[in-house]
């Protein structure tokens, strides 16, 4: 039997070795912990936070767009957007003990499809993806949000969550749609003023952060609401020069004109001829910017600034001022009208083919005589015609604060041959926008100033400070006040005596000009049977307050400007003049109130207009007899009813009759004398 040689010294050595090993391990762990905590702590902390948090980008509400009086046209509110965490939804589908598995994704898709207006299969596909975040539907309507909440609770559906986002609403629906434009789901302006002023209107971009567990489920925090961020950022408000009441009137007139004439398109503009402020701007066809995707892109086009066309005879007053300024003609200069005139290889005729013989130049404007204008154009020559056209601002965008404005087209005078010179004098061979044409006419109305049109009245910061203000800007003086006055007189005679009689408003002095131009075909030349019918003018002729242009593209049936465009000018401005309390220049042609009283009857007019009586969401119409249009208009505005006046003076007949119950937006026709 061998003797054990293990000694006490060996035991001590082994204990020391073990101690060294433990100490070494401790030192290694300490160094590693120190490295993690001190050197890599920040980076690893970021990773940990990233793994348990979700971030979603969103925007606070955009700034408001309002009319000149503060009436809201575009506003933003916070709404809910729905997203799904597929991992959370599908994890819950795994059954526990004694549980029957259920297809949660299929149940959710079936229940939500009709509410969200998304196919069941499309929803199911999203719900069964891998991951923790998939948008289901952005910016739910409040009623849809309530239904989704109900479905989630009743069916105990996990994995569906909401994020608050800013949604744009256009309070007047299609009114001024092309002016306002629209925004996309990422709150970026895509058209109109929403695009042009995107940097001013856009809300602040924020990132919503919340904690999640390993499955991506939101971990609630008593101090925060993961579904809705309470932060609010104030944004500037944009005030337009647009007058909502005028805008409503022209939109109504456009809708009526499109129905009556079956036109392919239309544009109407009202401008303050002394400042350049746009008071109303309408275009057809139109769209509802709340649902812009449901309309063809062609409907988004603002025809007032984004189409070009040959203006035709509405260009004649402008050429007339060229001749007056150059001393070639005066109002009394004799012109020989033979009904047609040959210029090189082109024969140019009057609209009816007949001639007036010897007449004054003012008759050339009054009756829109082509031969007389051609004679003036030939005396002006190419260089002067184009130089004057440029002076009036043609061939270059006006610079209004709206996107997609066209420049128009002007000849190079070096490339013009005689028929080009002749036809330019009658508004052919030049392409303009409706805004360019109206601006040029405003220079005649205001005494010779070419103004820069503007549609933004002011931009107001959240603290009330005006950070930008629209104002009158004179580009240049085009003609002298004397020349402007001469042409105003001629244009007034167009309406009182000449081809624009259909634009007359009894008691008011109207200046204007009709125009009927052939429409250019896409392949070149003119499209047979297609015309642009227009009317441009201002009122009152002696002291202009409103200048207006009406343009109808390819009306069917009657197509002359005097037939289809001038009546729109008349009916629209009559409503505006009465509503704004602008008194007639004279009582000529207006029957007196007393003339309609029975023999022996004394005039009795009530002192106060009977108030409109509310009947639920409708209104009971009172008797308006004896009141003027201004008082009636103020009362109707309270119920958002629309006055359609006939004549001036005091009311004596109305439709609907007294006691009728009507909805807001209803037209109330009233006859005055």
Short mmCIF file of N, CA, C and O in Angstrom, two decimals, residues 6 74 109 152 179 238 351 434 438 493 501 535 579 615 618 637 651 663 668 671:
data_model
loop_
_atom_site.label_atom_id
_atom_site.label_comp_id
_atom_site.label_asym_id
_atom_site.label_seq_id
_atom_site.Cartn_x
_atom_site.Cartn_y
_atom_site.Cartn_z
N UNK A 6 0.38 13.81 -0.48
CA UNK A 6 -0.22 15.16 -0.48
C UNK A 6 0.11 15.84 0.83
O UNK A 6 -0.19 15.31 1.91
N UNK A 74 -60.69 77.50 -45.21
CA UNK A 74 -59.91 76.27 -45.02
C UNK A 74 -59.41 76.24 -43.59
O UNK A 74 -58.76 77.18 -43.13
N UNK A 109 -60.76 42.03 -40.26
CA UNK A 109 -60.94 42.44 -41.66
C UNK A 109 -62.41 42.44 -42.05
O UNK A 109 -62.90 43.36 -42.72
N UNK A 152 -63.66 47.35 -32.20
CA UNK A 152 -62.50 46.84 -31.46
C UNK A 152 -62.92 46.34 -30.08
O UNK A 152 -62.51 45.24 -29.64
N UNK A 179 -58.66 78.24 -56.28
CA UNK A 179 -57.87 79.26 -55.57
C UNK A 179 -57.23 78.65 -54.34
O UNK A 179 -56.03 78.80 -54.10
N UNK A 238 -54.04 83.23 -42.95
CA UNK A 238 -53.97 83.95 -44.23
C UNK A 238 -55.35 84.53 -44.56
O UNK A 238 -56.33 83.79 -44.67
N UNK A 351 -68.65 90.66 -88.24
CA UNK A 351 -69.29 89.45 -87.74
C UNK A 351 -70.55 89.11 -88.53
O UNK A 351 -70.90 87.95 -88.70
N UNK A 434 -57.42 85.04 -68.84
CA UNK A 434 -58.50 85.94 -68.41
C UNK A 434 -58.02 87.03 -67.47
O UNK A 434 -58.47 88.19 -67.57
N UNK A 438 -58.42 91.13 -68.01
CA UNK A 438 -59.12 91.98 -67.06
C UNK A 438 -58.20 93.07 -66.51
O UNK A 438 -58.62 94.22 -66.33
N UNK A 493 -70.89 103.40 -74.23
CA UNK A 493 -71.84 103.41 -75.35
C UNK A 493 -72.02 102.01 -75.95
O UNK A 493 -73.06 101.73 -76.55
N UNK A 501 -75.83 95.65 -75.20
CA UNK A 501 -77.05 96.05 -74.48
C UNK A 501 -77.53 94.99 -73.49
O UNK A 501 -78.20 95.32 -72.51
N UNK A 535 -67.21 88.55 -72.02
CA UNK A 535 -67.63 89.93 -71.80
C UNK A 535 -66.76 90.48 -70.70
O UNK A 535 -66.50 89.81 -69.69
N UNK A 579 -76.52 94.35 -53.07
CA UNK A 579 -76.10 93.85 -51.76
C UNK A 579 -75.10 94.79 -51.10
O UNK A 579 -75.09 94.93 -49.87
N UNK A 615 -86.89 77.35 -37.64
CA UNK A 615 -87.75 76.17 -37.51
C UNK A 615 -86.86 74.93 -37.59
O UNK A 615 -86.69 74.34 -38.65
N UNK A 618 -84.25 74.84 -40.35
CA UNK A 618 -84.79 75.62 -41.47
C UNK A 618 -85.24 76.99 -40.97
O UNK A 618 -85.19 77.29 -39.78
N UNK A 637 -78.43 87.16 -44.57
CA UNK A 637 -77.11 86.61 -44.27
C UNK A 637 -77.10 85.87 -42.94
O UNK A 637 -76.34 84.92 -42.74
N UNK A 651 -88.78 96.71 -51.86
CA UNK A 651 -89.35 95.40 -52.21
C UNK A 651 -90.87 95.47 -52.30
O UNK A 651 -91.52 96.10 -51.46
N UNK A 663 -84.43 76.05 -46.42
CA UNK A 663 -83.13 75.66 -45.86
C UNK A 663 -82.11 76.75 -46.13
O UNK A 663 -82.26 77.56 -47.05
N UNK A 668 -83.59 83.62 -52.41
CA UNK A 668 -84.81 84.37 -52.16
C UNK A 668 -84.89 85.46 -53.23
O UNK A 668 -84.11 86.41 -53.22
N UNK A 671 -88.34 91.39 -55.87
CA UNK A 671 -88.49 92.44 -56.89
C UNK A 671 -88.61 93.79 -56.19
O UNK A 671 -89.36 93.94 -55.22
#
